[in-house]
CSV table of C-alpha atoms in Angstrom, one decimal:
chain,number,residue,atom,x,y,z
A,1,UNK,CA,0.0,0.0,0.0
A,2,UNK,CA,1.7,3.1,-0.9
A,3,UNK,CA,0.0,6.5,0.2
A,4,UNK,CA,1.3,10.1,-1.4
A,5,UNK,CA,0.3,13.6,-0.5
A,6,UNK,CA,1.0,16.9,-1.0
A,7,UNK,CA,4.1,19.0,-0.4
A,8,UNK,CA,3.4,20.2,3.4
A,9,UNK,CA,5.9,23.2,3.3
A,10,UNK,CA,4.1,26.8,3.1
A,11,UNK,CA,4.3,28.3,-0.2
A,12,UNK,CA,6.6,31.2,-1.0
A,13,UNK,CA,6.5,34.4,-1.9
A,14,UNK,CA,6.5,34.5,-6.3
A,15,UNK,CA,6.6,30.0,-5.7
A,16,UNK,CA,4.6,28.1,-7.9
A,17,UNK,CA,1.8,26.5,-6.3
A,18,UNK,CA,2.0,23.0,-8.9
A,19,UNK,CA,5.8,22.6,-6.9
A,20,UNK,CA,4.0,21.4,-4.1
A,21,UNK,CA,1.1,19.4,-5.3
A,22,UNK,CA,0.9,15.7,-6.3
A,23,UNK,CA,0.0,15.4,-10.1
A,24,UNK,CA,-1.1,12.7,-12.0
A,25,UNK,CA,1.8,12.0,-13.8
A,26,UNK,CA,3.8,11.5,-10.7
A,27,UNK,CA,0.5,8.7,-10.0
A,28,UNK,CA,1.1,7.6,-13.5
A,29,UNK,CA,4.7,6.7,-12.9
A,30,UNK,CA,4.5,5.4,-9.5
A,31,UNK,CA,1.7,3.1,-11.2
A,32,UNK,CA,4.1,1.9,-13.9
A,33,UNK,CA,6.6,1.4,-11.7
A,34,UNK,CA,4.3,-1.1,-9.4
A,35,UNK,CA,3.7,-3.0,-13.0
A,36,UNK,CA,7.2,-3.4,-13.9
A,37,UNK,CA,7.8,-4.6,-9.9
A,38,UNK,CA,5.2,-7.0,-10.9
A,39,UNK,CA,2.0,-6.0,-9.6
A,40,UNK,CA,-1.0,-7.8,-10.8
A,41,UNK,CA,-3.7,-5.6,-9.8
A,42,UNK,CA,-3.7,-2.1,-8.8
A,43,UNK,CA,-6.4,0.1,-7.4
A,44,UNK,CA,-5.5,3.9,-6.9
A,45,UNK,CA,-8.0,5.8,-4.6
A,46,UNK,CA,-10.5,2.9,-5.2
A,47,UNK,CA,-10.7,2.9,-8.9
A,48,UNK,CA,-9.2,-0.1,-10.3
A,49,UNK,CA,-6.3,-0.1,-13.4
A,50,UNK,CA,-7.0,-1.4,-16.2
A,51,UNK,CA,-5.5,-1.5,-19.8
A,52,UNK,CA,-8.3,0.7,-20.3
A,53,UNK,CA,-7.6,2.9,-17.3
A,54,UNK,CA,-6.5,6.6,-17.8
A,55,UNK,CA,-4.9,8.3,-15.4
A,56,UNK,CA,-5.0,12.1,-16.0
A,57,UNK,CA,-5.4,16.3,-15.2
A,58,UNK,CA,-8.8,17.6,-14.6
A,59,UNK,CA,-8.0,21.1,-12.8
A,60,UNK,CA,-6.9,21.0,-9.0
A,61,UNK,CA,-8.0,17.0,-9.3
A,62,UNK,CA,-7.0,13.9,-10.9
A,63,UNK,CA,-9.2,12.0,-12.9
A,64,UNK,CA,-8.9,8.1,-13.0
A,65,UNK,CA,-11.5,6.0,-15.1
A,66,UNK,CA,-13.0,9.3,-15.7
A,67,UNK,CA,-13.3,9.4,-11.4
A,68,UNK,CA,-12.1,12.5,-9.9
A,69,UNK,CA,-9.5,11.5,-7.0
A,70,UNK,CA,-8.3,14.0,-4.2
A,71,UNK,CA,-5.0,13.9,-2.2
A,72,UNK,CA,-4.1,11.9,0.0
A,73,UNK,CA,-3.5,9.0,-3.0
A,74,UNK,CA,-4.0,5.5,-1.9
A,75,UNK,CA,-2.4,3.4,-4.4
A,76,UNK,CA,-3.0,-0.7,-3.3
A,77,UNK,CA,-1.0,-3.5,-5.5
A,78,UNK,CA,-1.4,-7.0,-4.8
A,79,UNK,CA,1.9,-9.0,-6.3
A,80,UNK,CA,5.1,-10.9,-4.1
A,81,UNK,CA,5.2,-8.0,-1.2
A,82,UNK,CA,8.7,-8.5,-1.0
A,83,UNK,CA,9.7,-7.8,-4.4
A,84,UNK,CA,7.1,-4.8,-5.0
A,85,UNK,CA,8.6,-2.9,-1.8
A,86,UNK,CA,11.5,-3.4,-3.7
A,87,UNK,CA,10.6,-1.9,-6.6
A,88,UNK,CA,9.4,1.0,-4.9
A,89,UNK,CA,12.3,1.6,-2.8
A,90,UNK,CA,15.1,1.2,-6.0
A,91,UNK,CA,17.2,4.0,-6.1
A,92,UNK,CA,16.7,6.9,-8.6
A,93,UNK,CA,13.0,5.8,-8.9
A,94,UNK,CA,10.2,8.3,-8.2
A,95,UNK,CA,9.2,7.4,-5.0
A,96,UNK,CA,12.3,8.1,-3.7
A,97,UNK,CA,12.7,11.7,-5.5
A,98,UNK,CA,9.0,12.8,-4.5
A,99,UNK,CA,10.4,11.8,-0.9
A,100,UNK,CA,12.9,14.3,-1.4
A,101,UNK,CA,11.4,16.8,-3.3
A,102,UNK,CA,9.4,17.3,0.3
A,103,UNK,CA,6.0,15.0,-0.8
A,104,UNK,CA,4.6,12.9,2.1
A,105,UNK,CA,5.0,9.1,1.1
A,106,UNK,CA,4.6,6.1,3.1
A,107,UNK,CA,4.8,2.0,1.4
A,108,UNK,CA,3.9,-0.4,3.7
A,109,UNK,CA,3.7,-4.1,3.0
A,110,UNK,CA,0.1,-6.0,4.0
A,111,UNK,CA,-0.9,-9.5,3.9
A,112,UNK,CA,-4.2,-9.2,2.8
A,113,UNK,CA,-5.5,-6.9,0.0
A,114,UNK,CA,-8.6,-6.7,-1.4
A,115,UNK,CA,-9.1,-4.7,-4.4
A,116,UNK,CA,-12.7,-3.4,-6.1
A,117,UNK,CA,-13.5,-4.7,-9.1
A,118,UNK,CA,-14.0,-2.1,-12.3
A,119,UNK,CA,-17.1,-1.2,-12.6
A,120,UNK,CA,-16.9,1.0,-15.5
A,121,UNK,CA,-18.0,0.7,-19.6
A,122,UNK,CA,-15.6,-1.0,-21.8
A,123,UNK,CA,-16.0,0.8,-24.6
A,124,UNK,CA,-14.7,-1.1,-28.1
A,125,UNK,CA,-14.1,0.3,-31.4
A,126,UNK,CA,-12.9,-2.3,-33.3
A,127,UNK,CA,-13.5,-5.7,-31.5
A,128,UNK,CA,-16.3,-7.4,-32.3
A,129,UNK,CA,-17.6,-10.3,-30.6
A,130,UNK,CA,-16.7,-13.6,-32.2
A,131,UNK,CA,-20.1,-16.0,-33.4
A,132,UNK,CA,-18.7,-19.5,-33.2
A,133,UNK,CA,-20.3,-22.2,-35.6
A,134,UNK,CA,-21.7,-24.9,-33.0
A,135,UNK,CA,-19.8,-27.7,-35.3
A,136,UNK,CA,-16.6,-25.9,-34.4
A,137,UNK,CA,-17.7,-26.4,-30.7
């Protein structure tokens, strides 16, 4: 379970304000980085991934599955525990520079995940459902 939230320094004088928020490409990358760790399932905020997920702007929010999400970010993963906090924790790799940059992160490990189902539309443009011949059966 990794959790992510805002910059909690005050804003300076002439700063600009998007230096402190979360943004959903920095949810984006920490989300690719759980896949290539090997996650199997991911869930951010309660919206489930998909191949048909977007992850993207909409103003002060983030929109995922066309959901709007607010801090703090719950991103859940269900994979080897072991080798996901790994994958997190790897040098160089955005959690570790948000960390720095001043965002509040936590990752901790659980034994038991649950993760919702998606329950939006699938939408297809080109796949069309296959009619089999009942011979072929």
């Amino acid at each position: 379970i990794l959790t992510v939230n805002d910059n909690p320094r005050s804003l300076q004088p002439g700063e600009n304000p998007d230096n402190l928020i979360v943004h959903d490409r920095d949810i984006l990358i920490l989300v690719n980085e759980l896949k290539a760790s090997g996650a199997e399932a991911i869930a951010v905020n309660e919206e489930r991934i998909t191949a048909m997920s977007e992850i993207r702007c909409a103003g002060t929010q983030i929109l995922v599955n066309t959901n709007r999400i607010s801090p703090p970010f719950v991103i859940k993963a269900i994979g080897n525990p072991d080798q996901l906090e790994s994958g997190m924790n790897i040098r160089g790799g955005w959690l570790e520079t948000m960390s720095i940059i001043g965002y509040q992160t936590r990752l901790q490990k659980a034994d038991d995940i649950e993760l919702p189902a998606y329950n939006g539309r699938i939408k297809f443009a080109y796949l069309k459902p296959l009619k089999l011949n009942k011979k072929a059966e």
